[in-house]
Short mmCIF file of C-alpha atoms in Angstrom, two decimals:
data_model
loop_
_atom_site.label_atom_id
_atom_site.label_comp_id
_atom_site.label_asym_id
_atom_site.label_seq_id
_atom_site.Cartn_x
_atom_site.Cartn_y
_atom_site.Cartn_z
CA UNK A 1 93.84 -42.68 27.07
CA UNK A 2 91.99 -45.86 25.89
CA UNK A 3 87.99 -45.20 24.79
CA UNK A 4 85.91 -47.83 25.96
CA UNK A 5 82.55 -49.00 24.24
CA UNK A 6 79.57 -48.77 25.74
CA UNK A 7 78.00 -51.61 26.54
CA UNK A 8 74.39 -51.66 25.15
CA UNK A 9 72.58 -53.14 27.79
CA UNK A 10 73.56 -50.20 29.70
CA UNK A 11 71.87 -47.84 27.90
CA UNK A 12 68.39 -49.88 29.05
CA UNK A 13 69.35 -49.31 32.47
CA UNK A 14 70.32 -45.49 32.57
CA UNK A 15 67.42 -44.52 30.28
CA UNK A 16 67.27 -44.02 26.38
CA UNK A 17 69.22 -41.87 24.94
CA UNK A 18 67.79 -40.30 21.32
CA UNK A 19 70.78 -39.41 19.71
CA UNK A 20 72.06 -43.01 19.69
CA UNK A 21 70.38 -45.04 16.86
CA UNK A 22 68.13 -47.85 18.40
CA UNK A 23 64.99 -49.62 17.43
CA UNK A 24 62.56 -47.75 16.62
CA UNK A 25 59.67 -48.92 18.73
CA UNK A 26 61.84 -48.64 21.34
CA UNK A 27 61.89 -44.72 20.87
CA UNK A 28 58.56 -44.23 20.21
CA UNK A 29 58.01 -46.21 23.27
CA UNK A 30 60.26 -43.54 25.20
CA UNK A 31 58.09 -41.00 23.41
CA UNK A 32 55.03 -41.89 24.12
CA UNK A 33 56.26 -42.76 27.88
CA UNK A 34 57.72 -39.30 28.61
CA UNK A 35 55.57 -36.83 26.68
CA UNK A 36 51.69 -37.99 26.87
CA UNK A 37 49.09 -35.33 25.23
CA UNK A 38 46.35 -34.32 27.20
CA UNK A 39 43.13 -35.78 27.41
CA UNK A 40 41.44 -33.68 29.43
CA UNK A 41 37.95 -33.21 27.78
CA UNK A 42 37.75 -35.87 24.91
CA UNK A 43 36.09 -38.40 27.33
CA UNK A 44 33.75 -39.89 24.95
CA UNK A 45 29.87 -38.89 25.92
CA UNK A 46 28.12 -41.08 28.10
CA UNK A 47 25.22 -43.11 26.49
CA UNK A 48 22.57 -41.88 28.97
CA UNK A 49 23.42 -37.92 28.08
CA UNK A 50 23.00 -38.65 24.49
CA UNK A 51 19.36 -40.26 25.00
CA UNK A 52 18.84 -37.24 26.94
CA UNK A 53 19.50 -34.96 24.45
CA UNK A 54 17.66 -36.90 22.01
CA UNK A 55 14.32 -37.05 24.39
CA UNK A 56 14.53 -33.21 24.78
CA UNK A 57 14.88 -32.54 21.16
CA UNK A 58 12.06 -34.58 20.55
CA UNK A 59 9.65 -33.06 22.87
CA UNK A 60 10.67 -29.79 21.65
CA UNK A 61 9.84 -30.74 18.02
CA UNK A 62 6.46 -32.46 19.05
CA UNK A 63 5.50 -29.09 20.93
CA UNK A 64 6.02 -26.62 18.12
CA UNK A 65 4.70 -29.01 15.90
CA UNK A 66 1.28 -28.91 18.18
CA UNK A 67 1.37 -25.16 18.88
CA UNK A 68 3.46 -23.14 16.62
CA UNK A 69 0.41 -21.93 14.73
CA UNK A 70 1.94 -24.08 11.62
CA UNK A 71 4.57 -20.95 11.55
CA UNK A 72 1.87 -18.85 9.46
CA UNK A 73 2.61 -14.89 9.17
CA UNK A 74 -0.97 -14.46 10.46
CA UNK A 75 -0.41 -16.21 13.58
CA UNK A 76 1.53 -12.93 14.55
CA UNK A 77 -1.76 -10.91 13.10
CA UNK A 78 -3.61 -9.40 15.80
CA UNK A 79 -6.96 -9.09 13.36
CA UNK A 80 -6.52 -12.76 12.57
CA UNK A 81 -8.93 -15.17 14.08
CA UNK A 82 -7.44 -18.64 13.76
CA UNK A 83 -10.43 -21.15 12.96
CA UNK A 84 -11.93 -23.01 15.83
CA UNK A 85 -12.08 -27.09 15.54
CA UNK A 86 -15.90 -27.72 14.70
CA UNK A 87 -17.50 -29.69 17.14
CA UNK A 88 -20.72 -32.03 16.08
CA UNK A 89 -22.65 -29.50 15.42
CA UNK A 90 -20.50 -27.41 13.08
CA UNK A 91 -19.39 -24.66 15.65
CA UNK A 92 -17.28 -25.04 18.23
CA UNK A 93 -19.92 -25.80 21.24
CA UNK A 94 -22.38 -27.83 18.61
CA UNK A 95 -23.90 -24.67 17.07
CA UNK A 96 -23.16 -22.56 14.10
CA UNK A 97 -20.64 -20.07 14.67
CA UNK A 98 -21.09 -16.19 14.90
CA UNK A 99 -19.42 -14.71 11.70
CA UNK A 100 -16.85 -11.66 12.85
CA UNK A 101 -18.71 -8.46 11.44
CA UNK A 102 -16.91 -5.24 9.70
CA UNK A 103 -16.92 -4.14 13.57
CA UNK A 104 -15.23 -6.85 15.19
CA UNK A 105 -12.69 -7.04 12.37
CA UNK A 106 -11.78 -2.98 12.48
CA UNK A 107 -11.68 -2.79 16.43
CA UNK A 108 -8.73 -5.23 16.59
CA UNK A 109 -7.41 -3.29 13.09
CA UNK A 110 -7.53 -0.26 15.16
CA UNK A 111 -6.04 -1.75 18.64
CA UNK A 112 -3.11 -3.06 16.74
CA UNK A 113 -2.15 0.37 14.37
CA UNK A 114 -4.24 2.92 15.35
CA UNK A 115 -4.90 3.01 19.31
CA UNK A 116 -1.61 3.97 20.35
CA UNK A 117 -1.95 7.80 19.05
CA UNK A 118 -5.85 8.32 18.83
CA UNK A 119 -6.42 6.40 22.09
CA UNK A 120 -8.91 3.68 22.62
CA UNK A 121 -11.63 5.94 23.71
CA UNK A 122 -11.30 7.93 20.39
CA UNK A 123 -10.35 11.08 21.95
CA UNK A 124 -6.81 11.57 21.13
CA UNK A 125 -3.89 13.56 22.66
CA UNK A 126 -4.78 16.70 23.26
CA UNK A 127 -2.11 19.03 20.85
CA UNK A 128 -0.83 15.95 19.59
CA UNK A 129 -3.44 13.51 18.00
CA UNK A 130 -6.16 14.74 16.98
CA UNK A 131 -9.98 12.66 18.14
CA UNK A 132 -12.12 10.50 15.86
CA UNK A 133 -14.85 10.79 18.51
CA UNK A 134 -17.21 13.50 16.73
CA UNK A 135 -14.41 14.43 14.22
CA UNK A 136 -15.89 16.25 11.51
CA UNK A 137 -13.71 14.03 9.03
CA UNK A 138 -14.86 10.70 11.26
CA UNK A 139 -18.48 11.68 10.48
CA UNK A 140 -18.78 13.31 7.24
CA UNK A 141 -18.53 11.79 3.77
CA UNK A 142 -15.95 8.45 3.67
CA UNK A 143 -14.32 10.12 0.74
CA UNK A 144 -11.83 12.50 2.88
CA UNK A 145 -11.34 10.12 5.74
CA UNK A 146 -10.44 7.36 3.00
CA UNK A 147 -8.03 9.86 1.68
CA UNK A 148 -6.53 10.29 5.09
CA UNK A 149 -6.23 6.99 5.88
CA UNK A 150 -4.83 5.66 2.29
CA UNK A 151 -2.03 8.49 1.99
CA UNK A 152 -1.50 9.70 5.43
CA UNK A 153 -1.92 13.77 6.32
CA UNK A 154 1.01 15.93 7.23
CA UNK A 155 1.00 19.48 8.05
CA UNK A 156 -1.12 21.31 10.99
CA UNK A 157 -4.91 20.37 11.16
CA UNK A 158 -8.04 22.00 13.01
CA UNK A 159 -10.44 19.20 14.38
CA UNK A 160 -13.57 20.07 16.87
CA UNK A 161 -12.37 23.63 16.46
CA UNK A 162 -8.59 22.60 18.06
CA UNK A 163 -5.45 22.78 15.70
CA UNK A 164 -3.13 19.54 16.02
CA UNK A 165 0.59 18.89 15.17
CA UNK A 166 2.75 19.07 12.50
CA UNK A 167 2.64 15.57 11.66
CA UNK A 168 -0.62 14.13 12.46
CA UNK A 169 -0.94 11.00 10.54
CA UNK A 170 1.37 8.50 8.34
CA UNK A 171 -0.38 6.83 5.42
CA UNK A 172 -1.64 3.15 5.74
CA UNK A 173 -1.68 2.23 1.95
CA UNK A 174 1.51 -0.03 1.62
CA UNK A 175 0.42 -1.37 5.07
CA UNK A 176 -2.33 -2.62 5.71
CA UNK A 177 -5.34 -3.62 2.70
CA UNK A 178 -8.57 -2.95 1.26
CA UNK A 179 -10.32 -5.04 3.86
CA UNK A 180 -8.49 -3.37 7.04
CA UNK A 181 -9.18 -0.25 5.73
CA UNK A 182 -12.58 -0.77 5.14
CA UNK A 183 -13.19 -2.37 8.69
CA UNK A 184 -10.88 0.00 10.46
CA UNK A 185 -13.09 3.09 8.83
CA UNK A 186 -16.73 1.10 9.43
CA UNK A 187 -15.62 0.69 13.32
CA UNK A 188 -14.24 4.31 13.86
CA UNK A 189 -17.62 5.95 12.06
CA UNK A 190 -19.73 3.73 14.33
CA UNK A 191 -18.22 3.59 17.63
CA UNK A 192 -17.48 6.50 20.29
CA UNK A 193 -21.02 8.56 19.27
CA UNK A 194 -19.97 8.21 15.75
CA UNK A 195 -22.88 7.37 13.11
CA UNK A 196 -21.62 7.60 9.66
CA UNK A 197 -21.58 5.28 7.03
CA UNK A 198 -19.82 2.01 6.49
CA UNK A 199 -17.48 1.19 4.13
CA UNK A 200 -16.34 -1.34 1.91
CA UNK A 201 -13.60 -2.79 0.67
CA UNK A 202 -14.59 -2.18 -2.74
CA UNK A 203 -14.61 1.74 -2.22
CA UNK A 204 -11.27 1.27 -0.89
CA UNK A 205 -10.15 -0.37 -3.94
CA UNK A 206 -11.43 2.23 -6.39
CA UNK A 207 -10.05 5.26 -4.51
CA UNK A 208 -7.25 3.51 -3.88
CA UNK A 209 -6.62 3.22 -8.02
CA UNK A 210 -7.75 7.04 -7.84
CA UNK A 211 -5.03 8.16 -5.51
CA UNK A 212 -2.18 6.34 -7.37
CA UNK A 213 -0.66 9.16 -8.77
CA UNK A 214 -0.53 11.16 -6.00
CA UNK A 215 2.73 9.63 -3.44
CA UNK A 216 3.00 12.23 -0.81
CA UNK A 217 0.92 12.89 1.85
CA UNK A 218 -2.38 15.26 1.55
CA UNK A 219 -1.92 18.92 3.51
CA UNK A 220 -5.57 19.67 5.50
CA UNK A 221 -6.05 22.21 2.44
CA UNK A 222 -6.27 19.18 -0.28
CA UNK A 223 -8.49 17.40 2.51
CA UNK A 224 -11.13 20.18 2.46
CA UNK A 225 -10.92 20.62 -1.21
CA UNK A 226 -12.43 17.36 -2.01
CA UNK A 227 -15.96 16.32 -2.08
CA UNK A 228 -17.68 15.79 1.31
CA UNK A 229 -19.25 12.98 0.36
CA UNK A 230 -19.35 9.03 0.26
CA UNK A 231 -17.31 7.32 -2.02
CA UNK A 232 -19.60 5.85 -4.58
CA UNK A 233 -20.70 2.49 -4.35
CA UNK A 234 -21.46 1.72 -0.84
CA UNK A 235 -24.13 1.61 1.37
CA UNK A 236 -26.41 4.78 2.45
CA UNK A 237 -25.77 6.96 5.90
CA UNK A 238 -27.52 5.37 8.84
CA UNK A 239 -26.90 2.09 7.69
CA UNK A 240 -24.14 1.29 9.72
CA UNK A 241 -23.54 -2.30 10.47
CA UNK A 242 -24.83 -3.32 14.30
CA UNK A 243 -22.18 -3.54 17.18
CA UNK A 244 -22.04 -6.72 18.83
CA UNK A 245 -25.33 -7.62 20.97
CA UNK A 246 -26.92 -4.97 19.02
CA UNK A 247 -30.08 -6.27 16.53
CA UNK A 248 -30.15 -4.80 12.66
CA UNK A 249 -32.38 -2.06 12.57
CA UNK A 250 -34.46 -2.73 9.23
CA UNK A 251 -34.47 -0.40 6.40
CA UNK A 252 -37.14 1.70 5.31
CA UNK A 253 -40.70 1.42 6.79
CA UNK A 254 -42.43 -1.85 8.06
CA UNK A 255 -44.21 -3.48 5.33
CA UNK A 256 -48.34 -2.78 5.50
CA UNK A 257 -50.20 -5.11 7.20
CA UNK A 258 -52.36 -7.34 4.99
CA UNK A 259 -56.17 -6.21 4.39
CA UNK A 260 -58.85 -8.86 5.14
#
């Protein structure tokens, strides 16, 4: 039985066939021909969506840039006060501005850490929290309340002649600072009935460096066995600083009037 040859042009007719050797662009042609990779999805972006995007991310920059508070901690703050743009006058409507007294500054201290357990009104939950309204702590000397505040109080307490939880209060020393404390203390002695003295950051300070040694939390028995009294340095009882739209009462007696 006789074997013919093939005759090449009749493998361009029939199709290629990739075990014979051929040219090689002629195979790759075949390749590329038969088995085609997808392209689904690597369509090239059009120019319109990408100045799109690039508008968007733009305005989104210019906006935080305008009102992201320059990304400051205190912009989260409720007790901070951003400054107001001064207007020709020096204050915001031409005029001087008002400065934020030790009232102001402790009523938002007290909204933002304190409100939630003693209640705006002062008066507490009853069995739970115990009141600052007419507390005998809230109006006697600023040395026990200051040691409340600074280092917390666990254990059961009697207040107004009612005995309160088990766990009445968590300390405030590693949280919040001299200042808060000070207005936070100056707005709770003067508000709700309360007239006791103010307090300063400075007497915060001191007892602060007083109480260092002590880390745990005071029982109502160390409470009562310290002084009664204000902590040295501030200003006298009765002098508590005015609420707003209140006038300063003077201290002491009106000078005499002046003989003829």
């Amino acid at each position: 039985m006789n074997e013919q040859t093939p005759n090449p042009s009749s493998l361009t007719r029939q199709g290629m066939d990739y075990g014979e050797t051929s040219d090689v662009q002629e195979v790759h042609a075949a390749i590329q021909r038969e088995k085609r990779e997808p392209r689904v999805g690597l369509e090239p972006l059009s120019i319109w969506l990408i100045a799109l995007y690039g508008v968007a991310l733009f305005t989104g920059g210019a906006y935080l840039g305008r009102f992201s508070g320059n990304f400051s901690g205190d912009s989260l703050d409720i007790a901070y006060i951003p400054p107001k743009k001064a207007g020709p006058g020096g204050g915001p409507s031409g005029g001087p501005e008002a400065p934020q007294t030790p009232f102001d500054r402790g009523k938002k201290v007290f909204a933002a850490n304190c409100q939630t357990c003693h209640q705006a009104n002062g008066q507490g939950v009853p069995g739970q929290y115990p009141p600052l309204a007419g507390s005998e702590f809230t109006n006697g000397g600023s040395h026990r309340m200051a040691m409340i505040v600074l280092k917390g109080l666990q254990g059961p307490v009697k207040v107004k002649g009612q005995q309160y939880g088990s766990a009445v209060m968590q300390p405030w020393d590693k949280t919040l600072t001299d200042q808060k404390i000070a207005d936070v203390m100056t707005y709770e002695r003067s508000d709700w009935g309360n007239k006791a003295s103010p307090v300063t950051a400075e007497q915060i300070a001191a007892l602060r460096k007083e109480l260092a040694s002590h880390p745990e939390s005071f029982s109502e028995q160390d409470i009562l066995g310290a002084p009664d009294e204000d902590i040295p340095g501030g200003a006298p009882a009765g002098n508590a600083p005015p609420k707003p739209g209140e006038a300063a009462k003077p201290g002491g007696s009106p000078p005499p009037p002046p003989k003829s």
